[in-house]
Structures are given as C-alpha cells and as structure tokens.
Amino acid sequence: MKVAFIGLGTMGYPMAGHVCRAGIPLSVFNRSAEKAEKWSAEFGVNASKSIAGSVKEANVVVVCLGADQDVRSVLSMQEGVFQSMPAGGIVIDHSTTSAELAREMENCAREYGHRFIDAPVSGGQAGAEKGCLTVMAGGCAEAFAAVEPVLAAYATRYQRLGPVGSGQLAKMVNQICIAGLLQGLAEGLHFGEQAGLDMHAVVDVISGGAAQSWQMDNRAKTMLNNEFDFGFAVDWMRKDLGYVLDEARKRQISLPVTALVDQFYTQVQNLGGGRGDTSSLLLALKNSTADGWRGEKDNE
Amino acid sequence: MKVAFIGLGTMGYPMAGHVCRAGIPLSVFNRSAEKAEKWSAEFGVNASKSIAGSVKEANVVVVCLGADQDVRSVLSMQEGVFQSMPAGGIVIDHSTTSAELAREMENCAREYGHRFIDAPVSGGQAGAEKGCLTVMAGGCAEAFAAVEPVLAAYATRYQRLGPVGSGQLAKMVNQICIAGLLQGLAEGLHFGEQAGLDMHAVVDVISGGAAQSWQMDNRAKTMLNNEFDFGFAVDWMRKDLGYVLDEARKRQISLPVTALVDQFYTQVQNLGGGRGDTSSLLLALKNSTADGWRGEKDNE
C-alpha cells in the first residue's frame, strides 16, 4: 500500500504523522507550502509540490479538508486527485461535508475507476494528536476493509455505516445531538449562575446522574471559568449545522432545536466568538441579560 | 435519632425501606392506607393512622411527596408535621418543588422551632430501590450534618449546596440540562432514522465521543425500539419545568430551549404520552412527519 495524504491542517497534520509513524509509505501535499515544510522537517518525508505529484504512485489517497467546495476542487479538478492517481485507487475523505457531495464524489471517482469513502471524524484536535479519533464511514465494504490499516494509524474506532454518504449522515446525527446537549448545558449553567448557586459544586453533584454528558465532564468547568479560546470552533460547527439543516430541509425532517441552536451560534459569531469553542453558546445567553445589554450601551 | 417518613410513593416506598434496614427507629405514614399496609407487611413496622401520630416522637421527619401544594398541606396544615412534631426537629423534604415553597416552609418551620432542609433527589425509581440516589440539599450546615446518617441510608451522593432553596435550584439546573440534552438526542435519532441509517450502529460509534451522555447510554436504544412505558414520566417533568420556567421568569433569565422543550412535552401529553418516559420527546418529532399527519387523518 502507498498512501498520499492531502491537507495538513489542524487535524490532517497529526493524522498524517501517525500514518508516517505506522511505517506506511507516504507522500503528502498541503496548499500552503510553509505548513508542508514544517511537517516534512518533523517527519522526514519530502512534501510534494503538487496534488498530481503527491498522488501519482498512491493507491490510497486520504484527504482532510474543509467544506464541500474544497473537496470538490482537490478531488475532481483538472490535475486533481481522481485524474492524477493510478486507476483502481481508493480515496478516503475525512472532511465533514454534505452527503450530496459525498455521492457526487463517488460518481466522479467511478468515472476514473476509483472508489470513494466518505469518512468524517470526531474527537477533535486532541483526538487527532493522540491518534484516537472516531471515523464514521460510508462506502463499499471491500474498499473499507482495504483501508482499515490506514484508519487504524490515527483512529481507535472506525466503522462502515452503509453506502457512500452514510458517514456524513452519521456525523450529522452526532452534531445534532451535541447542539441540543450543549444548549441545555449552557442554559443550566446560566440559570444556576444567575440564581447565585455555587455552580462548581452543583456540577460535581449532578454530573453523577441523568444530566451527565461528555460535554458536562469536559466543558462545564471551562464554561464556568469563561474559557472559550480552544476546542472545536463555532465557525466550523455552523458549517456542519448548515449541511445538517440543508439535508433536513430536503428530507422534510423537523429539527426545531437544532435550527434554533444554529441561530444562537450566529449570535455568538456576531459577538465576535466565531473562533471560540462550541460551548460558547453560554455567551449568547449571557448577552441576553440586562447586564449584557447595559454593557453594550456603555460601550457606545 | 427517631425518624418519621411520610409519603410511600414510587420513591418514598423503597427509601423508607432503606431507612428501616439501616436500623434507624422509624415510623411511617401514607395517605393511602393500602400502600402503607403493604409497606408495613414488608418491613415489619406498623404504619401510623395520621400524620400527627407518625411524627409525635420524631426528631427528624422525611417527606417525599408531589408538588408545592402537597408539601404545604402535609407540613403546615393543622395537625400537620410542623405542629405535631416535638419542637427542635428537622424536616427533610425530598419532593421537587419551587424554591419559593422551600423558603416558605423554612419560615413556617422556624415559627415552630424546627429547621427545614429542601433536598430534591435524582436517580429515579431505580436509584431509590438500589439506595444510590443523589440528594441536592439546601439548609443550615448543622442541620444537614445531623441528618447525614438518614440520607446515607438511600443516597450515595448528598451535598449541601447553600441556604434553603439551593437544593431546588440545583435540581432545576439538572432538569434544564436534561431537557435540552434529550431533545438533541431525540432530534439526532429522528434525523438518522428518517435518513435511513442503521441507528443502533451509529449510536454505538458516536457514544464514544463528544455526543456521549447518560441519556444516550441508557435511553437511545429504548427510544429506537419505541419503548417509553417506564422511567421518569413526562407529567412529572412538566411539573418540574413549570417550577424552572416560573423561577426563570421571576429572575428575568432567558431559557429559550428549555421553554421550547416544555412545549414539546405538552405535545407528548396531548398525544397521550404523559405517563411515558421523558425520552418520549421523540414521539412529538415523529408526529411532525408527513406519516404522522397522514396517520392521524387515517384514524378520523
């Protein structure tokens, strides 16, 4: 197996590193040369100067990019991945995109004799660095089995959930659950703070019961300490919720709280918090208080 | 210490049993004599015929009732608990009520020379039966310390969180967190089912990550299997959310999703699901589909 890894961003950088450490023959490409050179210096593998150059001998190409248009451009453009890799390859896309884009990429891959797997991840930057990501995949069983050794380099859970698109749909389920959960947590903490409770003590008590969540275990304290400058950014969450709400609209699925939380994230962005962690939903609530409003007026 | 336990309902019945098993001298009273006799037969302690009779020698009275008016009536009425127990006693209220009722009961207790502790619980029927409830308490530190041996009989976590009312406010935080969390979970499962995913597989994958919650671990499968005839009833949740929303209104606190979820619970009640588990929020979503609507029309 020879792997090409494209996209050395926050997630891709450490993921490609794990593939390298696993001893799998690897080439890499990143749009910004600076990041690619840094990666090359750290892992001792020369970065390619072009997408075509990076994939020309690869039978598995892993991409870790941003939104639909980035994936479409890297995979299906002239001298892009599909055109440049040897026929019969497998492309794994770890970006979070629409399910429609995944099906479009599958069709495009097929024209060149390749197979496509949509494989969005969860676990964030920490999961990527520790090599313990979760991969939700869609694609044919045979192609998935063939790439498991690559996934195992950076993921501890990876599962095929159905045909192409299933990975993206499963990731949407994940983001829907998180959106409502985080808003509930934010409202709970906001209420308790406004009511004058010692919220660190309250969280300690209630986190042992039916209100427990990964978010409560890992974010309640940072939220109470007003720390939001880390984690999965609101801007990315809004991108993901955009795909969710488009898909739900097409399928005529009612997601009232998800749609509302998307609106609250817009407020957080408008308050300047787009780069902050998804838990900054608390900021929109705080801004809804009389103090929040007076604070704004004082600044005028 | 001599304890009187009033209210042998779903929660109180096993809780009083644990006090009895702990070897603490105990008298009990229940409004419905049938339930009291059943308890007496099981635990070998005669049930009293009246509230006054049950508390006349008790220095600690534990009540486990329903809503504000039930607690007010049992504690502060003529020949009720405050009037009938020896002066200098401590009353623990495990009911979930308004924080205002807790402060009213504290004032009333003081007039008779008693102390009052508001102490709502979480952990449900299973927690009560296993003796592993969580108690969120408000009251003076000295009174709380004095009753810890009683709480230890049926709770594994019990903490004083501040003055009287703090227990109820903390329970409200708990219910707010659960409301948003359950709606997020319901929307996630609903979306995945409508999108044709194998949701058991999806839940297995995503429950290892940032979407994890006690509710996902314990309710996702029952929700997917359409099982709602168990657990904490929607009717009780609406009672609790009523106290939450009243308190938020008084304090001018914005809880947009909690208020919305309360509306969805109303829909579930109107669909005939008031006795079902709180996870039946999924039913309101299912009813919002074209099939749900056509289903209703077919029944006309």
XYZ file of C-alpha atoms in Angstrom:
600
model
C 0.000 0.000 0.000
C 1.196 3.506 -0.816
C -0.667 6.427 0.725
C -0.886 10.087 -0.262
C -2.169 12.457 2.421
C -3.565 15.821 1.331
C -4.405 18.586 3.794
C -2.072 19.154 6.747
C -4.381 21.380 8.795
C -5.178 21.146 12.480
C -6.483 17.597 12.021
C -4.516 16.394 8.985
C -1.096 17.386 10.301
C -1.062 14.959 13.241
C -3.085 12.304 11.338
C -0.500 12.189 8.529
C 2.145 11.997 11.233
C 0.518 8.844 12.650
C 0.429 7.247 9.175
C 4.128 8.011 8.809
C 4.962 6.581 12.248
C 2.967 3.442 11.392
C 5.588 2.762 8.704
C 3.162 3.087 5.782
C 4.867 4.523 2.638
C 3.576 8.065 2.403
C 3.624 11.216 0.325
C 1.999 14.462 1.464
C 0.696 17.694 -0.029
C -0.578 20.878 1.519
C -1.768 24.020 -0.277
C 0.295 26.261 1.995
C 3.940 25.246 1.432
C 5.037 26.581 4.814
C 2.912 24.048 6.704
C 4.095 21.274 4.377
C 7.744 22.132 5.003
C 7.189 22.148 8.751
C 5.592 18.714 8.522
C 8.457 17.434 6.303
C 11.043 18.668 8.772
C 9.230 16.921 11.639
C 8.584 13.590 9.934
C 11.472 13.345 7.444
C 9.294 12.857 4.343
C 9.541 15.364 1.495
C 6.289 17.148 0.703
C 5.150 17.112 -2.919
C 4.907 20.371 -4.878
C 1.536 19.482 -6.422
C -1.509 17.309 -5.855
C -0.694 15.382 -9.023
C 2.852 14.759 -7.833
C 1.739 13.548 -4.415
C -0.792 11.009 -5.700
C 0.890 9.690 -8.859
C 2.086 6.452 -7.215
C -0.536 6.165 -4.466
C -3.233 3.505 -4.349
C -4.879 5.125 -1.301
C -5.383 8.893 -1.072
C -6.510 10.445 2.206
C -7.881 13.992 2.162
C -8.604 16.118 5.193
C -10.006 19.446 4.026
C -12.703 21.977 4.839
C -16.044 22.330 3.109
C -17.756 20.860 0.003
C -16.075 23.204 -2.473
C -12.578 22.407 -1.137
C -13.118 18.679 -1.511
C -14.675 19.042 -4.967
C -11.776 21.190 -6.124
C -8.984 18.945 -4.802
C -10.563 15.686 -5.960
C -12.301 16.407 -9.247
C -10.483 19.374 -10.814
C -8.031 19.106 -13.736
C -4.796 17.555 -12.414
C -6.687 16.791 -9.227
C -6.653 13.542 -7.280
C -9.058 11.472 -9.393
C -7.334 12.389 -12.641
C -3.778 12.008 -11.351
C -3.769 8.821 -9.257
C -3.363 5.385 -10.870
C -6.718 3.789 -11.796
C -8.229 1.433 -9.226
C -7.355 3.556 -6.213
C -9.332 4.322 -3.077
C -9.959 7.881 -1.864
C -10.857 8.478 1.793
C -12.347 11.867 2.608
C -12.139 12.823 6.279
C -13.674 16.281 5.746
C -17.157 16.971 7.101
C -19.260 17.751 4.025
C -22.798 17.347 2.752
C -23.939 13.799 1.995
C -24.736 15.032 -1.515
C -21.085 15.999 -2.089
C -20.055 12.516 -0.974
C -22.371 10.920 -3.546
C -21.156 13.347 -6.208
C -17.533 12.420 -5.428
C -18.382 8.720 -5.548
C -19.823 9.132 -9.052
C -16.839 11.143 -10.155
C -14.392 8.603 -8.674
C -16.164 5.803 -10.519
C -15.608 7.535 -13.875
C -11.861 7.239 -13.263
C -12.079 3.673 -11.961
C -11.553 4.653 -8.305
C -13.601 4.013 -5.198
C -14.610 6.683 -2.693
C -15.206 6.518 1.073
C -16.738 9.414 2.997
C -15.249 9.227 6.455
C -15.796 12.268 8.689
C -14.179 12.057 12.096
C -14.925 13.109 15.636
C -12.540 13.552 18.533
C -11.138 16.959 17.622
C -7.554 18.156 17.631
C -6.758 16.233 20.819
C -8.098 13.012 19.277
C -6.060 13.582 16.121
C -2.877 14.231 18.103
C -3.364 11.191 20.338
C -4.386 9.006 17.389
C -7.688 8.121 18.989
C -10.222 9.569 16.546
C -13.601 8.076 15.718
C -14.287 7.544 11.991
C -17.845 7.285 10.625
C -17.566 5.818 7.150
C -19.735 5.255 4.095
C -18.631 3.199 1.117
C -18.357 -0.348 -0.179
C -17.314 -2.984 2.340
C -14.371 -4.202 0.297
C -12.780 -0.766 -0.085
C -13.348 -0.067 3.603
C -11.638 -3.313 4.628
C -8.683 -2.472 2.387
C -8.032 0.873 4.083
C -8.505 -0.240 7.696
C -4.723 -0.333 8.314
C -4.562 3.359 7.386
C -7.524 4.300 9.623
C -6.015 2.313 12.484
C -2.985 4.629 12.422
C -4.998 7.551 13.835
C -8.376 6.175 14.923
C -9.415 3.800 17.677
C -12.992 3.493 16.429
C -13.799 3.224 12.742
C -16.931 1.738 11.340
C -18.599 1.474 7.967
C -22.223 2.502 8.407
C -23.568 1.899 4.909
C -23.135 3.179 1.347
C -21.353 6.426 0.451
C -22.999 9.325 2.296
C -23.670 7.258 5.448
C -20.548 8.609 7.127
C -21.647 12.206 6.586
C -25.202 11.445 7.734
C -23.870 9.772 10.897
C -21.653 12.793 11.583
C -24.780 14.949 11.218
C -26.522 12.823 13.884
C -23.501 13.442 16.104
C -23.606 17.226 15.598
C -27.394 17.368 16.135
C -27.027 15.552 19.473
C -24.196 17.878 20.514
C -26.074 21.054 19.544
C -29.083 20.365 21.784
C -26.934 18.941 24.540
C -24.625 21.982 24.660
C -27.529 24.427 24.643
C -29.137 22.518 27.538
C -25.858 22.622 29.432
C -25.415 26.329 28.689
C -28.962 27.110 29.879
C -28.449 25.034 33.024
C -25.174 26.752 33.919
C -26.581 30.179 33.037
C -29.653 29.638 35.209
C -27.566 28.411 38.140
C -25.126 31.318 37.906
C -27.942 33.861 37.700
C -29.642 32.196 40.669
C -26.452 32.605 42.708
C -25.562 28.915 43.141
C -22.010 27.637 43.592
C -22.072 26.045 40.161
C -18.816 24.106 40.523
C -20.405 22.284 43.470
C -23.696 21.794 41.613
C -21.941 20.334 38.551
C -19.978 17.969 40.789
C -23.244 16.660 42.216
C -25.378 16.428 39.074
C -22.639 15.004 36.832
C -23.122 11.669 38.592
C -26.677 11.309 37.296
C -29.044 11.550 34.355
C -27.765 15.012 33.323
C -24.236 13.660 32.768
C -22.571 14.073 29.397
C -19.098 14.172 27.868
C -19.689 17.887 27.433
C -20.559 18.337 31.126
C -17.500 16.322 32.158
C -15.175 18.220 29.801
C -16.694 21.675 29.284
C -18.764 22.715 32.327
C -15.721 23.948 34.232
C -14.233 25.856 31.293
C -17.649 27.412 30.616
C -17.979 28.492 34.261
C -14.463 29.944 34.058
C -15.425 31.829 30.873
C -12.764 29.968 28.840
C -13.705 29.521 25.195
C -10.436 30.035 23.313
C -9.838 26.376 22.431
C -11.656 23.311 21.107
C -13.970 22.916 18.102
C -14.730 26.363 16.690
C -18.207 27.837 16.377
C -17.405 28.735 12.736
C -16.869 25.020 11.961
C -19.951 23.981 13.892
C -22.031 26.412 11.843
C -20.608 24.933 8.659
C -21.634 21.463 9.866
C -25.096 22.591 11.002
C -25.570 24.178 7.572
C -25.185 20.725 5.997
C -27.490 19.249 8.650
C -30.253 21.793 8.079
C -29.959 21.547 4.266
C -30.264 17.768 4.468
C -33.191 18.013 6.896
C -34.941 20.534 4.636
C -34.542 18.247 1.597
C -35.894 15.285 3.529
C -38.665 17.301 5.201
C -37.346 16.487 8.691
C -38.289 18.808 11.570
C -35.297 19.714 13.791
C -36.624 22.643 15.825
C -33.919 22.878 18.483
C -31.044 22.232 16.079
C -32.309 25.086 13.896
C -32.616 27.335 16.944
C -29.140 26.494 18.241
C -27.770 27.328 14.783
C -29.317 30.774 15.271
C -27.653 31.116 18.681
C -24.307 30.228 17.088
C -24.907 33.057 14.624
C -25.311 35.373 17.614
C -22.032 34.066 19.065
C -20.313 34.746 15.736
C -21.785 38.245 15.670
C -20.474 38.818 19.187
C -17.001 38.049 17.807
C -16.852 34.468 19.098
C -16.627 32.510 15.829
C -13.209 31.083 16.665
C -14.259 30.112 20.193
C -15.259 26.599 21.301
C -18.784 25.307 20.602
C -19.502 25.614 24.321
C -19.612 29.423 23.875
C -23.391 29.139 23.489
C -23.252 30.384 27.083
C -22.063 33.772 25.748
C -25.248 34.282 23.737
C -27.282 33.632 26.900
C -25.128 35.978 28.984
C -25.567 38.655 26.351
C -29.337 38.247 26.739
C -29.236 39.533 30.335
C -29.891 43.114 31.397
C -26.180 43.394 32.230
C -25.241 42.211 28.740
C -27.406 44.898 27.184
C -26.234 47.639 29.544
C -22.664 46.549 28.872
C -23.221 47.150 25.172
C -24.807 50.538 25.777
C -21.909 51.600 27.999
C -19.555 50.869 25.142
C -21.362 53.139 22.724
C -32.490 9.767 66.413
C -36.092 8.870 65.652
C -37.329 9.275 62.102
C -40.821 9.630 60.679
C -41.172 9.007 56.945
C -44.201 10.433 55.151
C -45.082 9.523 51.572
C -44.607 5.922 50.454
C -44.904 6.527 46.702
C -42.685 5.214 43.934
C -39.666 6.899 45.516
C -40.620 7.036 49.192
C -41.554 3.358 49.499
C -38.050 1.992 48.835
C -36.351 4.964 50.540
C -38.251 4.336 53.797
C -37.319 0.686 53.402
C -33.624 1.578 53.330
C -34.010 3.699 56.500
C -35.666 0.734 58.187
C -32.922 -1.667 57.055
C -30.284 0.749 58.340
C -31.678 0.105 61.836
C -32.862 3.676 62.417
C -36.018 3.804 64.626
C -38.814 4.664 62.209
C -42.496 5.447 61.938
C -44.259 5.855 58.602
C -47.398 7.440 57.204
C -49.015 7.339 53.789
C -52.261 8.990 52.701
C -53.450 5.809 51.009
C -53.706 3.182 53.740
C -53.351 0.304 51.287
C -49.822 1.309 50.320
C -48.929 1.846 53.995
C -50.166 -1.623 54.915
C -48.169 -3.201 52.108
C -45.061 -1.400 53.324
C -45.750 -2.457 56.931
C -46.128 -6.073 55.905
C -42.827 -5.939 54.023
C -40.753 -4.160 56.655
C -42.457 -5.187 59.916
C -43.131 -1.650 61.176
C -46.712 -0.544 61.843
C -47.853 2.422 59.794
C -49.386 5.324 61.704
C -53.035 6.278 61.152
C -52.302 10.003 60.966
C -49.517 12.460 60.232
C -49.679 13.692 63.807
C -49.380 10.149 65.133
C -46.390 9.360 62.928
C -44.329 12.414 63.909
C -45.210 12.858 67.582
C -41.955 11.307 68.826
C -39.731 12.022 65.803
C -36.844 14.472 65.813
C -36.301 14.005 62.059
C -39.214 13.934 59.610
C -38.616 12.944 55.991
C -41.286 13.752 53.417
C -41.375 12.518 49.851
C -44.416 13.992 48.131
C -45.514 15.561 44.857
C -45.943 19.248 44.163
C -45.866 22.505 46.216
C -49.442 22.223 47.458
C -48.905 18.648 48.722
C -45.853 19.662 50.729
C -47.547 22.786 52.095
C -50.554 20.797 53.147
C -48.669 17.964 54.876
C -46.167 20.228 56.636
C -48.019 23.391 57.613
C -51.687 22.419 57.975
C -53.500 21.971 61.316
C -52.263 18.721 62.872
C -49.594 18.641 60.192
C -45.915 17.893 60.642
C -44.708 21.249 61.994
C -47.487 21.471 64.563
C -47.332 17.856 65.671
C -43.622 17.027 65.988
C -41.659 17.907 69.144
C -40.018 21.387 68.937
C -36.412 21.469 67.709
C -36.889 18.905 64.960
C -35.505 18.774 61.447
C -37.734 18.293 58.397
C -36.192 16.988 55.144
C -38.282 17.471 52.014
C -37.273 15.207 49.115
C -40.081 16.443 46.846
C -39.199 18.553 43.815
C -40.919 21.890 44.420
C -40.420 25.582 43.739
C -37.577 27.298 45.584
C -40.179 29.736 46.892
C -42.102 26.898 48.583
C -38.861 25.780 50.221
C -38.302 29.251 51.698
C -41.957 29.439 52.785
C -41.605 26.078 54.555
C -38.378 27.221 56.225
C -40.140 30.287 57.638
C -43.061 28.189 58.789
C -40.751 25.600 60.390
C -38.935 28.368 62.274
C -42.181 29.528 63.867
C -42.497 26.101 65.498
C -38.789 25.933 66.438
C -37.908 23.424 63.706
C -35.354 23.514 60.914
C -36.098 22.733 57.273
C -33.941 21.207 54.522
C -35.035 21.167 50.886
C -33.493 18.064 49.401
C -34.780 17.007 45.958
C -33.259 13.841 44.597
C -32.201 12.432 41.270
C -31.658 8.841 40.260
C -35.278 7.838 39.740
C -37.080 4.712 40.888
C -34.042 2.517 40.172
C -31.834 4.793 42.288
C -34.353 4.732 45.134
C -34.614 0.941 45.040
C -30.851 0.433 44.942
C -30.270 3.108 47.597
C -27.974 5.085 45.332
C -29.850 8.374 44.932
C -28.241 11.791 44.610
C -29.518 14.427 47.061
C -29.176 18.167 46.333
C -29.774 19.967 49.622
C -30.330 23.485 50.905
C -30.372 24.397 54.584
C -28.113 25.208 57.518
C -24.879 23.227 57.756
C -25.562 21.986 61.275
C -28.978 20.537 60.466
C -27.596 18.935 57.306
C -24.756 17.278 59.231
C -27.244 15.938 61.764
C -29.344 14.144 59.148
C -26.492 12.696 57.056
C -26.954 9.210 58.590
C -30.544 9.220 57.311
C -29.551 10.387 53.798
C -26.785 7.766 53.701
C -29.439 5.057 54.002
C -30.719 5.694 50.466
C -28.234 8.040 48.780
C -24.637 7.643 47.687
C -24.220 11.353 46.911
C -25.651 14.038 49.141
C -24.396 17.557 49.320
C -25.491 20.808 50.906
C -25.317 23.487 48.233
C -26.258 26.580 50.246
C -29.211 28.029 52.190
C -32.777 26.696 51.919
C -33.897 26.782 48.279
C -30.450 25.836 46.929
C -31.422 22.184 46.631
C -34.454 23.044 44.496
C -32.456 25.475 42.342
C -29.773 22.818 41.771
C -32.452 20.296 40.794
C -33.734 22.888 38.305
C -30.239 23.115 36.781
C -30.326 19.321 36.460
C -33.713 19.321 34.718
C -32.713 22.177 32.367
C -29.610 20.242 31.280
C -31.663 17.084 30.739
C -34.377 18.868 28.726
C -32.000 20.255 26.084
C -29.923 17.094 26.064
C -32.924 14.805 25.495
C -34.322 16.994 22.729
C -30.909 16.990 20.995
C -30.785 13.199 21.309
C -34.359 12.866 20.022
C -33.627 15.111 17.013
C -30.421 13.194 16.272
C -32.151 9.807 16.380
C -35.128 11.115 14.420
C -32.899 12.561 11.700
C -30.870 9.352 11.431
C -33.968 7.165 11.248
C -35.563 9.364 8.593
C -32.289 9.352 6.645
C -32.327 5.539 6.637
C -29.241 4.919 8.788
C -28.747 1.825 10.951
C -29.142 3.896 14.096
C -28.060 1.168 16.535
C -24.698 1.096 14.742
C -24.480 4.886 14.603
C -25.197 5.216 18.335
C -22.547 2.602 19.093
C -19.987 4.692 17.208
C -20.886 8.196 18.394
C -21.435 7.261 22.039
C -17.658 7.035 22.429
C -17.208 10.743 21.697
C -18.339 14.276 22.375
C -22.032 13.427 21.852
C -21.989 10.901 24.718
C -24.401 11.299 27.611
C -26.039 9.214 30.309
C -29.224 9.582 28.299
C -27.548 8.270 25.137
C -26.047 5.352 27.057
C -29.338 4.492 28.785
C -32.137 5.723 26.517
C -31.011 5.709 22.865
C -31.777 2.004 22.439
C -35.166 2.161 24.120
C -36.041 5.233 22.037
C -35.049 3.438 18.828
C -37.163 0.468 19.943
C -40.105 2.791 20.591
C -40.180 1.872 24.303
C -41.411 4.654 26.543
C -43.537 2.897 29.185
C -41.046 3.215 32.056
C -38.759 5.756 33.699
C -39.384 9.367 34.758
C -42.793 10.417 33.465
C -43.412 13.346 31.133
C -46.149 14.560 33.526
C -43.570 14.882 36.316
C -41.040 16.535 34.032
C -43.624 19.133 33.061
C -44.304 19.816 36.731
C -40.563 20.358 37.286
C -40.159 22.522 34.164
C -43.083 24.623 35.373
C -41.082 25.490 38.504
C -37.997 26.115 36.356
C -39.783 28.482 33.993
C -41.544 30.331 36.848
C -38.216 30.850 38.606
C -36.555 31.964 35.353
C -39.387 34.396 34.661
C -39.091 35.934 38.142
C -35.341 36.308 37.755
C -35.551 37.525 34.150
C -33.428 34.604 32.889
C -33.725 33.611 29.228
C -34.046 29.818 28.725
C -35.179 29.534 25.100
C -34.658 25.814 24.536
C -35.966 24.780 27.949
C -39.161 26.743 27.242
C -39.448 25.126 23.821
C -38.891 21.607 25.136
C -41.619 22.249 27.709
C -43.914 22.947 24.743
C -42.880 19.674 23.095
C -43.680 17.834 26.320
C -47.141 19.398 26.145
C -47.496 17.888 22.681
C -46.419 14.493 24.039
C -49.042 14.785 26.787
C -51.665 15.713 24.199
C -50.670 12.656 22.171
C -51.499 10.581 25.269
C -47.885 10.111 26.409
C -47.946 11.884 29.771
C -47.108 8.707 31.689
C -44.285 7.777 29.326
C -40.584 8.341 29.959
C -39.061 11.803 29.373
C -37.289 10.366 26.335
C -40.654 10.319 24.521
C -39.772 13.711 23.040
C -39.048 11.530 20.003
C -42.801 10.921 19.679
C -43.513 14.626 19.153
C -40.934 14.676 16.358
C -42.326 11.525 14.764
C -45.780 13.052 14.865
C -44.393 16.030 12.943
C -43.663 13.888 9.868
C -45.965 13.510 6.885
C -46.598 9.932 8.027
C -47.577 11.173 11.473
C -50.109 13.563 9.969
C -51.443 11.036 7.473
C -51.677 8.534 10.335
C -53.937 10.912 12.211
C -56.082 11.540 9.162
C -56.489 7.820 8.595
C -57.842 7.479 12.108
C -60.504 10.115 11.617
